[in-house]
Amino acid sequence: MPATTENQGSFLGRISIRRNQVMSMDGTHDQEMEDLELFQKHVGDRFSELFSTTTEDSSGDALLSISWLRRLLDELLCIEAEFKAVLLMGRDPSQIAKPPLDKLLPELLDRFVKSLDVCNAVVLGLDAVKNLQRLAEIVVDALEVTPLGDGQVRRAKKALSALIAAMLHEDNAYAKGTERNRSFGRRSGNSGSNSKDRVRALSWTMARNWSASKQIHAMMSNLAAPRGAESSGLAQPVYIMSTVLVFVMWAFVAAVPCQERNGLGTHFPLPRQLNWAQPLIGLQEKIAEEWKKKEKKGNVGLLEEMHRMEKLGQSLVEFADSFQFPPETERLDEMKRNVEDLAEICKKMDQGLEPMQQQIREVFHRIVRSRSEFLVVLDQAGKLSAPAV
């Protein structure tokens, strides 16, 4: 049965109760193993549901569509909450400062920081998608006029030319066109963050030499599944959280126009023997396959709505290029169907892009907050282990 918000609440409550109970060491260990297994099951269930309900067209949540990506963000937020409960809730700080977590946690926190830059780049990319939407709306507005004349077709053709040209631009051109100062955070900052993190969370523009592809590959660095005894301990949820975070950021960079994405289609290894990883592998393979197709064309992103917009735009360009008044009935009917489809895409963008940007901001703030919480616990652990003076 797919994981839901209800059973997530049950899971978090269960851990809270257990950590506040006084139990024997053996009982604590056995129940912690159950919690770790349940966490893995929840991750597998969430992505299995996402994989099984992904459609090949616009009839449902098509792969890398706005609705699909919003579901993906929801899953990330739910998994992050459960991960933090498993690792931190009611736990002695000294437990997460021991090997192998003393090495794995700093690596995860570094991935957290790198993911903040990706969130920034994706929000900029979504602004670029909104610009495409506005051009498409001009086309729809011009071609919906009845009767259709030369003036409306010329207006539509001008907007179509700008739309198609924008879709073929390099990612750097997209970043330059939407570059501006932004703020995700508050001036007060967080006492648990250092000054560098406060700057990152408050005001930014993407540096001209910043590369989305290199950032994702840096997040993949040292991402290896725990082996031996570590595979059944706390190293496993840390690895799962890292993997899910990398996958989500990778998928968004593939979908949304971001600065410098050459080589993004490279797979990052996922162990096929782990049940929770199977649906992730399936989704990864589908996205990588789509990326290989689009990379040859120089397409700015795999977002489903942009892909459909490009196809409709090309068809409408052909109509505008050969337009003669009065138009042939058959060609006019085909044009009207394409305009209706384009209007539907614009409507989906209008309803979904801004909420998705809000979700990305929520992810951004959640990551900043979680990183601060881990730093506080690690600092406490360091003080406990320090020799008394």
mmCIF file of C-alpha atoms in Angstrom:
data_model
loop_
_atom_site.group_PDB
_atom_site.id
_atom_site.type_symbol
_atom_site.label_atom_id
_atom_site.label_comp_id
_atom_site.label_asym_id
_atom_site.label_seq_id
_atom_site.Cartn_x
_atom_site.Cartn_y
_atom_site.Cartn_z
ATOM 1 C CA MET A 1 0.000 0.000 0.000
ATOM 2 C CA PRO A 2 1.481 3.421 -0.958
ATOM 3 C CA ALA A 3 2.771 5.589 1.851
ATOM 4 C CA THR A 4 0.454 8.477 2.736
ATOM 5 C CA THR A 5 0.536 11.566 4.893
ATOM 6 C CA GLU A 6 -1.507 9.639 7.466
ATOM 7 C CA ASN A 7 0.928 6.753 7.817
ATOM 8 C CA GLN A 8 3.807 9.230 7.825
ATOM 9 C CA GLY A 9 2.264 10.845 10.890
ATOM 10 C CA SER A 10 1.862 7.418 12.422
ATOM 11 C CA PHE A 11 5.502 6.617 11.669
ATOM 12 C CA LEU A 12 6.797 9.855 13.213
ATOM 13 C CA GLY A 13 4.574 9.384 16.265
ATOM 14 C CA ARG A 14 5.765 5.812 16.700
ATOM 15 C CA ILE A 15 9.420 6.881 16.769
ATOM 16 C CA SER A 16 8.666 9.705 19.207
ATOM 17 C CA ILE A 17 6.952 7.334 21.631
ATOM 18 C CA ARG A 18 9.694 4.718 21.404
ATOM 19 C CA ARG A 19 12.508 7.169 22.000
ATOM 20 C CA ASN A 20 10.777 8.391 25.175
ATOM 21 C CA GLN A 21 10.276 4.914 26.602
ATOM 22 C CA VAL A 22 12.711 3.189 28.928
ATOM 23 C CA MET A 23 13.582 -0.162 27.372
ATOM 24 C CA SER A 24 16.271 -2.783 27.617
ATOM 25 C CA MET A 25 19.225 -2.361 25.246
ATOM 26 C CA ASP A 26 18.241 -5.486 23.298
ATOM 27 C CA GLY A 27 14.671 -4.295 22.892
ATOM 28 C CA THR A 28 15.850 -0.847 21.806
ATOM 29 C CA HIS A 29 18.099 -2.365 19.128
ATOM 30 C CA ASP A 30 15.371 -4.639 17.765
ATOM 31 C CA GLN A 31 12.820 -1.865 17.584
ATOM 32 C CA GLU A 32 15.323 0.503 15.973
ATOM 33 C CA MET A 33 15.933 -2.118 13.274
ATOM 34 C CA GLU A 34 12.172 -2.201 12.700
ATOM 35 C CA ASP A 35 12.132 1.596 12.352
ATOM 36 C CA LEU A 36 14.980 1.518 9.839
ATOM 37 C CA GLU A 37 13.240 -1.177 7.802
ATOM 38 C CA LEU A 38 9.968 0.754 7.887
ATOM 39 C CA PHE A 39 11.744 3.911 6.708
ATOM 40 C CA GLN A 40 13.205 2.015 3.747
ATOM 41 C CA LYS A 41 9.784 0.548 2.983
ATOM 42 C CA HIS A 42 8.187 4.004 3.006
ATOM 43 C CA VAL A 43 10.806 5.305 0.556
ATOM 44 C CA GLY A 44 10.241 2.320 -1.729
ATOM 45 C CA ASP A 45 6.448 2.678 -1.517
ATOM 46 C CA ARG A 46 6.548 6.386 -2.331
ATOM 47 C CA PHE A 47 8.673 5.968 -5.444
ATOM 48 C CA SER A 48 6.837 2.817 -6.512
ATOM 49 C CA GLU A 49 3.607 4.806 -6.477
ATOM 50 C CA LEU A 50 5.259 7.631 -8.419
ATOM 51 C CA PHE A 51 6.693 5.176 -10.954
ATOM 52 C CA SER A 52 3.507 3.135 -11.427
ATOM 53 C CA THR A 53 1.266 6.178 -11.945
ATOM 54 C CA THR A 54 3.612 7.957 -14.352
ATOM 55 C CA THR A 55 2.020 8.177 -17.798
ATOM 56 C CA GLU A 56 3.612 8.380 -21.228
ATOM 57 C CA ASP A 57 1.389 11.254 -22.334
ATOM 58 C CA SER A 58 -0.616 14.169 -20.983
ATOM 59 C CA SER A 59 -3.544 11.991 -19.830
ATOM 60 C CA GLY A 60 -2.192 11.911 -16.280
ATOM 61 C CA ASP A 61 1.003 12.835 -14.456
ATOM 62 C CA ALA A 62 3.351 12.515 -17.421
ATOM 63 C CA LEU A 63 7.035 12.052 -16.628
ATOM 64 C CA LEU A 64 8.656 15.434 -15.852
ATOM 65 C CA SER A 65 5.365 17.305 -16.210
ATOM 66 C CA ILE A 66 4.594 20.127 -13.773
ATOM 67 C CA SER A 67 2.163 17.932 -11.795
ATOM 68 C CA TRP A 68 4.694 15.047 -11.691
ATOM 69 C CA LEU A 69 7.518 17.289 -10.499
ATOM 70 C CA ARG A 70 5.298 18.732 -7.769
ATOM 71 C CA ARG A 71 4.580 15.192 -6.557
ATOM 72 C CA LEU A 72 8.328 14.528 -6.569
ATOM 73 C CA LEU A 73 8.926 17.548 -4.326
ATOM 74 C CA ASP A 74 6.213 16.330 -1.939
ATOM 75 C CA GLU A 75 7.935 12.948 -1.687
ATOM 76 C CA LEU A 76 11.278 14.617 -0.956
ATOM 77 C CA LEU A 77 9.783 16.676 1.866
ATOM 78 C CA CYS A 78 8.063 13.634 3.415
ATOM 79 C CA ILE A 79 11.194 11.479 3.192
ATOM 80 C CA GLU A 80 13.334 14.248 4.685
ATOM 81 C CA ALA A 81 10.984 14.537 7.673
ATOM 82 C CA GLU A 82 11.049 10.770 8.317
ATOM 83 C CA PHE A 83 14.826 10.631 7.842
ATOM 84 C CA LYS A 84 15.366 13.321 10.447
ATOM 85 C CA ALA A 85 13.052 11.522 12.858
ATOM 86 C CA VAL A 86 14.940 8.242 12.420
ATOM 87 C CA LEU A 87 18.333 9.841 12.923
ATOM 88 C CA LEU A 88 17.721 12.637 15.429
ATOM 89 C CA MET A 89 14.473 12.262 17.385
ATOM 90 C CA GLY A 90 15.254 11.519 21.032
ATOM 91 C CA ARG A 91 18.732 10.214 20.188
ATOM 92 C CA ASP A 92 21.872 10.751 22.258
ATOM 93 C CA PRO A 93 24.076 13.132 20.194
ATOM 94 C CA SER A 94 27.109 10.923 20.762
ATOM 95 C CA GLN A 95 25.455 8.145 18.718
ATOM 96 C CA ILE A 96 25.628 10.086 15.454
ATOM 97 C CA ALA A 97 29.213 11.258 16.008
ATOM 98 C CA LYS A 98 30.652 7.744 15.864
ATOM 99 C CA PRO A 99 32.003 5.942 12.759
ATOM 100 C CA PRO A 100 30.786 5.666 10.068
ATOM 101 C CA LEU A 101 28.408 8.627 10.626
ATOM 102 C CA ASP A 102 31.300 10.908 11.596
ATOM 103 C CA LYS A 103 32.275 10.762 7.895
ATOM 104 C CA LEU A 104 28.897 10.237 6.208
ATOM 105 C CA LEU A 105 27.011 13.060 7.905
ATOM 106 C CA PRO A 106 29.467 15.822 6.884
ATOM 107 C CA GLU A 107 29.229 14.511 3.312
ATOM 108 C CA LEU A 108 25.418 14.700 3.493
ATOM 109 C CA LEU A 109 25.562 18.232 4.910
ATOM 110 C CA ASP A 110 27.833 19.213 2.020
ATOM 111 C CA ARG A 111 25.223 17.826 -0.399
ATOM 112 C CA PHE A 112 22.637 19.924 1.414
ATOM 113 C CA VAL A 113 24.664 23.061 0.694
ATOM 114 C CA LYS A 114 25.173 22.141 -2.973
ATOM 115 C CA SER A 115 21.450 21.453 -3.377
ATOM 116 C CA LEU A 116 20.700 25.054 -2.316
ATOM 117 C CA ASP A 117 22.461 26.320 -5.437
ATOM 118 C CA VAL A 118 20.449 23.888 -7.543
ATOM 119 C CA CYS A 119 17.202 25.182 -5.987
ATOM 120 C CA ASN A 120 18.275 28.726 -6.871
ATOM 121 C CA ALA A 121 19.066 27.760 -10.471
ATOM 122 C CA VAL A 122 15.773 25.907 -10.884
ATOM 123 C CA VAL A 123 13.739 28.896 -9.683
ATOM 124 C CA LEU A 124 15.542 31.054 -12.243
ATOM 125 C CA GLY A 125 14.832 28.412 -14.881
ATOM 126 C CA LEU A 126 11.143 28.434 -14.028
ATOM 127 C CA ASP A 127 11.128 32.190 -14.584
ATOM 128 C CA ALA A 128 12.436 31.440 -18.082
ATOM 129 C CA VAL A 129 9.603 28.950 -18.584
ATOM 130 C CA LYS A 130 7.126 31.671 -17.580
ATOM 131 C CA ASN A 131 8.580 33.819 -20.369
ATOM 132 C CA LEU A 132 7.820 30.993 -22.818
ATOM 133 C CA GLN A 133 4.300 30.827 -21.441
ATOM 134 C CA ARG A 134 3.769 34.532 -22.097
ATOM 135 C CA LEU A 135 4.900 34.160 -25.727
ATOM 136 C CA ALA A 136 2.573 31.183 -26.167
ATOM 137 C CA GLU A 137 -0.316 33.188 -24.727
ATOM 138 C CA ILE A 138 0.294 35.882 -27.363
ATOM 139 C CA VAL A 139 0.064 33.193 -30.057
ATOM 140 C CA VAL A 140 -3.196 31.854 -28.612
ATOM 141 C CA ASP A 141 -4.672 35.348 -28.285
ATOM 142 C CA ALA A 142 -3.825 36.174 -31.922
ATOM 143 C CA LEU A 143 -5.022 32.931 -33.515
ATOM 144 C CA GLU A 144 -8.281 32.645 -31.546
ATOM 145 C CA VAL A 145 -9.659 35.680 -33.398
ATOM 146 C CA THR A 146 -12.553 34.986 -35.793
ATOM 147 C CA PRO A 147 -12.427 35.621 -38.685
ATOM 148 C CA LEU A 148 -8.663 35.158 -38.900
ATOM 149 C CA GLY A 149 -6.801 37.732 -40.985
ATOM 150 C CA ASP A 150 -3.262 38.581 -42.073
ATOM 151 C CA GLY A 151 -2.685 40.938 -39.126
ATOM 152 C CA GLN A 152 -3.434 38.271 -36.506
ATOM 153 C CA VAL A 153 -1.258 35.720 -38.309
ATOM 154 C CA ARG A 154 1.681 38.150 -38.503
ATOM 155 C CA ARG A 155 1.352 38.844 -34.767
ATOM 156 C CA ALA A 156 1.242 35.137 -34.002
ATOM 157 C CA LYS A 157 4.195 34.444 -36.308
ATOM 158 C CA LYS A 158 6.338 37.057 -34.552
ATOM 159 C CA ALA A 159 5.585 35.513 -31.146
ATOM 160 C CA LEU A 160 6.146 31.991 -32.517
ATOM 161 C CA SER A 161 9.546 32.960 -33.913
ATOM 162 C CA ALA A 162 10.576 34.328 -30.507
ATOM 163 C CA LEU A 163 9.184 31.205 -28.793
ATOM 164 C CA ILE A 164 11.010 28.699 -30.996
ATOM 165 C CA ALA A 165 14.237 30.713 -30.895
ATOM 166 C CA ALA A 166 14.085 30.875 -27.087
ATOM 167 C CA MET A 167 13.628 27.107 -26.868
ATOM 168 C CA LEU A 168 16.775 26.537 -28.921
ATOM 169 C CA HIS A 169 18.956 28.898 -26.889
ATOM 170 C CA GLU A 170 21.822 27.555 -24.836
ATOM 171 C CA ASP A 171 21.229 27.223 -21.098
ATOM 172 C CA ASN A 172 23.647 30.083 -20.407
ATOM 173 C CA ALA A 173 21.499 32.417 -22.496
ATOM 174 C CA TYR A 174 18.493 31.398 -20.400
ATOM 175 C CA ALA A 175 20.329 32.088 -17.177
ATOM 176 C CA LYS A 176 21.493 35.476 -18.454
ATOM 177 C CA GLY A 177 17.996 36.427 -19.562
ATOM 178 C CA THR A 178 16.471 35.758 -16.144
ATOM 179 C CA GLU A 179 19.401 36.673 -13.906
ATOM 180 C CA ARG A 180 18.557 38.928 -10.997
ATOM 181 C CA ASN A 181 18.981 39.246 -7.260
ATOM 182 C CA ARG A 182 16.745 37.021 -5.171
ATOM 183 C CA SER A 183 16.115 36.293 -1.533
ATOM 184 C CA PHE A 184 14.860 33.010 -0.086
ATOM 185 C CA GLY A 185 15.734 33.741 3.527
ATOM 186 C CA ARG A 186 15.309 36.391 6.185
ATOM 187 C CA ARG A 187 17.711 39.080 7.302
ATOM 188 C CA SER A 188 17.884 37.635 10.788
ATOM 189 C CA GLY A 189 19.489 34.422 9.590
ATOM 190 C CA ASN A 190 19.923 31.389 11.827
ATOM 191 C CA SER A 191 22.226 31.331 14.808
ATOM 192 C CA GLY A 192 23.246 27.789 13.927
ATOM 193 C CA SER A 193 24.526 28.770 10.466
ATOM 194 C CA ASN A 194 27.830 30.375 9.633
ATOM 195 C CA SER A 195 28.085 33.650 7.702
ATOM 196 C CA LYS A 196 28.718 31.911 4.368
ATOM 197 C CA ASP A 197 25.450 29.973 4.665
ATOM 198 C CA ARG A 198 23.543 33.133 5.593
ATOM 199 C CA VAL A 199 24.805 34.842 2.445
ATOM 200 C CA ARG A 200 23.842 31.816 0.371
ATOM 201 C CA ALA A 201 20.353 31.738 1.870
ATOM 202 C CA LEU A 202 19.670 35.450 1.581
ATOM 203 C CA SER A 203 20.755 36.998 -1.686
ATOM 204 C CA TRP A 204 22.217 35.484 -4.822
ATOM 205 C CA THR A 205 22.729 35.417 -8.528
ATOM 206 C CA MET A 206 24.165 32.420 -10.343
ATOM 207 C CA ALA A 207 27.844 33.000 -11.146
ATOM 208 C CA ARG A 208 28.617 33.037 -14.856
ATOM 209 C CA ASN A 209 30.927 30.039 -14.529
ATOM 210 C CA TRP A 210 28.456 28.031 -12.413
ATOM 211 C CA SER A 211 27.490 24.688 -13.957
ATOM 212 C CA ALA A 212 24.369 22.712 -13.063
ATOM 213 C CA SER A 213 25.935 19.561 -14.466
ATOM 214 C CA LYS A 214 29.129 19.949 -12.417
ATOM 215 C CA GLN A 215 27.072 20.684 -9.301
ATOM 216 C CA ILE A 216 25.068 17.481 -9.705
ATOM 217 C CA HIS A 217 28.216 15.440 -10.311
ATOM 218 C CA ALA A 218 29.767 16.978 -7.192
ATOM 219 C CA MET A 219 26.702 15.871 -5.217
ATOM 220 C CA MET A 220 27.197 12.346 -6.570
ATOM 221 C CA SER A 221 30.797 12.257 -5.351
ATOM 222 C CA ASN A 222 31.444 9.618 -2.670
ATOM 223 C CA LEU A 223 27.841 8.400 -2.938
ATOM 224 C CA ALA A 224 28.312 4.717 -2.163
ATOM 225 C CA ALA A 225 25.983 2.200 -0.533
ATOM 226 C CA PRO A 226 26.969 0.973 2.952
ATOM 227 C CA ARG A 227 28.466 -2.505 3.066
ATOM 228 C CA GLY A 228 28.653 -5.253 5.632
ATOM 229 C CA ALA A 229 27.432 -4.399 9.119
ATOM 230 C CA GLU A 230 26.991 -0.746 8.125
ATOM 231 C CA SER A 231 24.188 -1.684 5.705
ATOM 232 C CA SER A 232 21.858 -2.512 8.613
ATOM 233 C CA GLY A 233 22.733 0.478 10.769
ATOM 234 C CA LEU A 234 22.266 4.244 10.688
ATOM 235 C CA ALA A 235 24.538 4.561 7.651
ATOM 236 C CA GLN A 236 21.690 3.186 5.520
ATOM 237 C CA PRO A 237 19.171 6.033 6.080
ATOM 238 C CA VAL A 238 21.958 8.583 5.506
ATOM 239 C CA TYR A 239 22.720 6.918 2.169
ATOM 240 C CA ILE A 240 19.012 6.819 1.272
ATOM 241 C CA MET A 241 18.573 10.518 2.074
ATOM 242 C CA SER A 242 21.634 11.409 -0.018
ATOM 243 C CA THR A 243 20.401 9.308 -2.934
ATOM 244 C CA VAL A 244 16.890 10.753 -2.891
ATOM 245 C CA LEU A 245 18.248 14.308 -2.674
ATOM 246 C CA VAL A 246 20.620 13.763 -5.603
ATOM 247 C CA PHE A 247 17.903 12.115 -7.691
ATOM 248 C CA VAL A 248 15.411 14.941 -7.132
ATOM 249 C CA MET A 249 17.966 17.662 -7.940
ATOM 250 C CA TRP A 250 19.132 15.708 -11.012
ATOM 251 C CA ALA A 251 15.563 15.325 -12.266
ATOM 252 C CA PHE A 252 14.830 19.036 -11.849
ATOM 253 C CA VAL A 253 17.992 20.101 -13.656
ATOM 254 C CA ALA A 254 17.008 17.762 -16.494
ATOM 255 C CA ALA A 255 13.469 19.155 -16.653
ATOM 256 C CA VAL A 256 13.983 22.886 -16.195
ATOM 257 C CA PRO A 257 16.328 25.142 -18.225
ATOM 258 C CA CYS A 258 19.391 25.623 -16.037
ATOM 259 C CA GLN A 259 22.809 27.082 -16.609
ATOM 260 C CA GLU A 260 25.306 24.690 -18.268
ATOM 261 C CA ARG A 261 23.965 21.131 -18.284
ATOM 262 C CA ASN A 262 26.292 19.346 -20.728
ATOM 263 C CA GLY A 263 26.892 15.761 -19.643
ATOM 264 C CA LEU A 264 23.987 15.696 -17.213
ATOM 265 C CA GLY A 265 22.576 12.446 -18.614
ATOM 266 C CA THR A 266 25.255 10.379 -16.874
ATOM 267 C CA HIS A 267 23.764 7.820 -14.491
ATOM 268 C CA PHE A 268 24.749 7.709 -10.859
ATOM 269 C CA PRO A 269 25.020 4.145 -9.567
ATOM 270 C CA LEU A 270 22.172 2.656 -7.564
ATOM 271 C CA PRO A 271 22.431 -0.855 -6.092
ATOM 272 C CA ARG A 272 19.805 -3.014 -7.801
ATOM 273 C CA GLN A 273 19.662 -5.473 -4.902
ATOM 274 C CA LEU A 274 17.976 -2.896 -2.635
ATOM 275 C CA ASN A 275 14.185 -3.006 -2.925
ATOM 276 C CA TRP A 276 13.663 0.709 -2.226
ATOM 277 C CA ALA A 277 16.027 1.578 -5.105
ATOM 278 C CA GLN A 278 14.144 -0.331 -7.825
ATOM 279 C CA PRO A 279 11.552 2.363 -8.703
ATOM 280 C CA LEU A 280 14.262 5.041 -8.538
ATOM 281 C CA ILE A 281 16.321 3.090 -11.049
ATOM 282 C CA GLY A 282 13.296 2.770 -13.339
ATOM 283 C CA LEU A 283 12.606 6.508 -13.214
ATOM 284 C CA GLN A 284 16.270 7.330 -13.673
ATOM 285 C CA GLU A 285 16.467 5.179 -16.802
ATOM 286 C CA LYS A 286 13.359 6.807 -18.299
ATOM 287 C CA ILE A 287 14.662 10.313 -17.679
ATOM 288 C CA ALA A 288 18.147 9.484 -18.992
ATOM 289 C CA GLU A 289 16.607 8.041 -22.159
ATOM 290 C CA GLU A 290 14.618 11.235 -22.733
ATOM 291 C CA TRP A 291 17.686 13.344 -22.058
ATOM 292 C CA LYS A 292 19.698 11.514 -24.735
ATOM 293 C CA LYS A 293 16.959 12.213 -27.288
ATOM 294 C CA LYS A 294 16.682 15.905 -26.473
ATOM 295 C CA GLU A 295 20.401 16.581 -25.968
ATOM 296 C CA LYS A 296 21.036 16.061 -29.683
ATOM 297 C CA LYS A 297 18.441 18.729 -30.514
ATOM 298 C CA GLY A 298 19.807 21.295 -28.060
ATOM 299 C CA ASN A 299 16.485 21.481 -26.225
ATOM 300 C CA VAL A 300 16.530 23.642 -23.114
ATOM 301 C CA GLY A 301 14.793 21.114 -20.876
ATOM 302 C CA LEU A 302 12.656 18.007 -20.606
ATOM 303 C CA LEU A 303 9.640 19.628 -18.951
ATOM 304 C CA GLU A 304 6.669 17.860 -20.549
ATOM 305 C CA GLU A 305 4.715 21.065 -21.123
ATOM 306 C CA MET A 306 7.680 22.650 -22.923
ATOM 307 C CA HIS A 307 8.085 19.564 -25.092
ATOM 308 C CA ARG A 308 4.442 19.726 -26.172
ATOM 309 C CA MET A 309 4.650 23.502 -26.619
ATOM 310 C CA GLU A 310 7.606 23.072 -28.978
ATOM 311 C CA LYS A 311 5.745 20.545 -31.150
ATOM 312 C CA LEU A 312 2.632 22.716 -31.361
ATOM 313 C CA GLY A 313 4.743 25.786 -32.044
ATOM 314 C CA GLN A 314 6.461 24.122 -35.007
ATOM 315 C CA SER A 315 3.097 23.102 -36.465
ATOM 316 C CA LEU A 316 1.693 26.621 -36.053
ATOM 317 C CA VAL A 317 4.795 28.126 -37.679
ATOM 318 C CA GLU A 318 4.103 25.983 -40.750
ATOM 319 C CA PHE A 319 0.506 27.215 -40.782
ATOM 320 C CA ALA A 320 1.582 30.867 -40.465
ATOM 321 C CA ASP A 321 4.271 30.552 -43.164
ATOM 322 C CA SER A 322 1.810 29.222 -45.727
ATOM 323 C CA PHE A 323 -1.200 31.282 -44.660
ATOM 324 C CA GLN A 324 -3.415 32.688 -47.397
ATOM 325 C CA PHE A 325 -6.736 34.437 -46.949
ATOM 326 C CA PRO A 326 -9.244 32.878 -46.913
ATOM 327 C CA PRO A 327 -7.624 29.819 -45.258
ATOM 328 C CA GLU A 328 -8.561 26.289 -46.246
ATOM 329 C CA THR A 329 -11.188 24.804 -43.933
ATOM 330 C CA GLU A 330 -9.152 21.668 -43.202
ATOM 331 C CA ARG A 331 -6.011 23.620 -42.329
ATOM 332 C CA LEU A 332 -7.998 26.097 -40.267
ATOM 333 C CA ASP A 333 -9.579 23.272 -38.236
ATOM 334 C CA GLU A 334 -6.157 21.730 -37.579
ATOM 335 C CA MET A 335 -4.812 25.118 -36.493
ATOM 336 C CA LYS A 336 -7.725 25.610 -34.097
ATOM 337 C CA ARG A 337 -7.079 22.222 -32.477
ATOM 338 C CA ASN A 338 -3.412 23.118 -32.010
ATOM 339 C CA VAL A 339 -4.328 26.501 -30.541
ATOM 340 C CA GLU A 340 -6.726 24.818 -28.106
ATOM 341 C CA ASP A 341 -3.963 22.433 -27.020
ATOM 342 C CA LEU A 342 -1.535 25.331 -26.637
ATOM 343 C CA ALA A 343 -4.091 27.239 -24.552
ATOM 344 C CA GLU A 344 -4.479 24.181 -22.292
ATOM 345 C CA ILE A 345 -0.696 24.032 -21.775
ATOM 346 C CA CYS A 346 -0.624 27.734 -20.896
ATOM 347 C CA LYS A 347 -3.401 27.121 -18.383
ATOM 348 C CA LYS A 348 -1.450 24.285 -16.735
ATOM 349 C CA MET A 349 1.636 26.490 -16.561
ATOM 350 C CA ASP A 350 -0.365 29.361 -15.128
ATOM 351 C CA GLN A 351 -1.818 27.086 -12.429
ATOM 352 C CA GLY A 352 1.299 25.063 -11.653
ATOM 353 C CA LEU A 353 4.527 27.043 -12.098
ATOM 354 C CA GLU A 354 4.110 29.482 -9.222
ATOM 355 C CA PRO A 355 3.042 26.786 -6.703
ATOM 356 C CA MET A 356 6.033 24.700 -7.815
ATOM 357 C CA GLN A 357 8.360 27.632 -7.185
ATOM 358 C CA GLN A 358 6.825 27.936 -3.711
ATOM 359 C CA GLN A 359 7.501 24.225 -3.103
ATOM 360 C CA ILE A 360 11.129 24.657 -4.155
ATOM 361 C CA ARG A 361 11.433 27.554 -1.720
ATOM 362 C CA GLU A 362 9.996 25.278 0.970
ATOM 363 C CA VAL A 363 12.586 22.622 0.110
ATOM 364 C CA PHE A 364 15.291 25.297 0.267
ATOM 365 C CA HIS A 365 14.230 26.465 3.748
ATOM 366 C CA ARG A 366 13.768 22.888 4.986
ATOM 367 C CA ILE A 367 17.307 21.966 3.900
ATOM 368 C CA VAL A 368 18.777 25.076 5.558
ATOM 369 C CA ARG A 369 16.888 24.301 8.785
ATOM 370 C CA SER A 370 17.800 20.597 8.806
ATOM 371 C CA ARG A 371 21.460 21.318 8.186
ATOM 372 C CA SER A 372 21.457 23.747 11.120
ATOM 373 C CA GLU A 373 19.838 21.120 13.353
ATOM 374 C CA PHE A 374 22.453 18.525 12.440
ATOM 375 C CA LEU A 375 25.263 21.022 13.063
ATOM 376 C CA VAL A 376 23.860 21.749 16.532
ATOM 377 C CA VAL A 377 23.711 18.034 17.384
ATOM 378 C CA LEU A 378 27.233 17.428 16.057
ATOM 379 C CA ASP A 379 28.467 20.379 18.105
ATOM 380 C CA GLN A 380 26.810 18.905 21.214
ATOM 381 C CA ALA A 381 28.439 15.550 20.488
ATOM 382 C CA GLY A 382 31.812 17.234 20.140
ATOM 383 C CA LYS A 383 31.437 18.939 23.518
ATOM 384 C CA LEU A 384 30.421 15.657 25.192
ATOM 385 C CA SER A 385 33.451 13.848 23.830
ATOM 386 C CA ALA A 386 35.892 16.639 24.657
ATOM 387 C CA PRO A 387 38.140 15.885 27.665
ATOM 388 C CA ALA A 388 37.375 17.859 30.787
ATOM 389 C CA VAL A 389 39.865 20.625 31.526
#
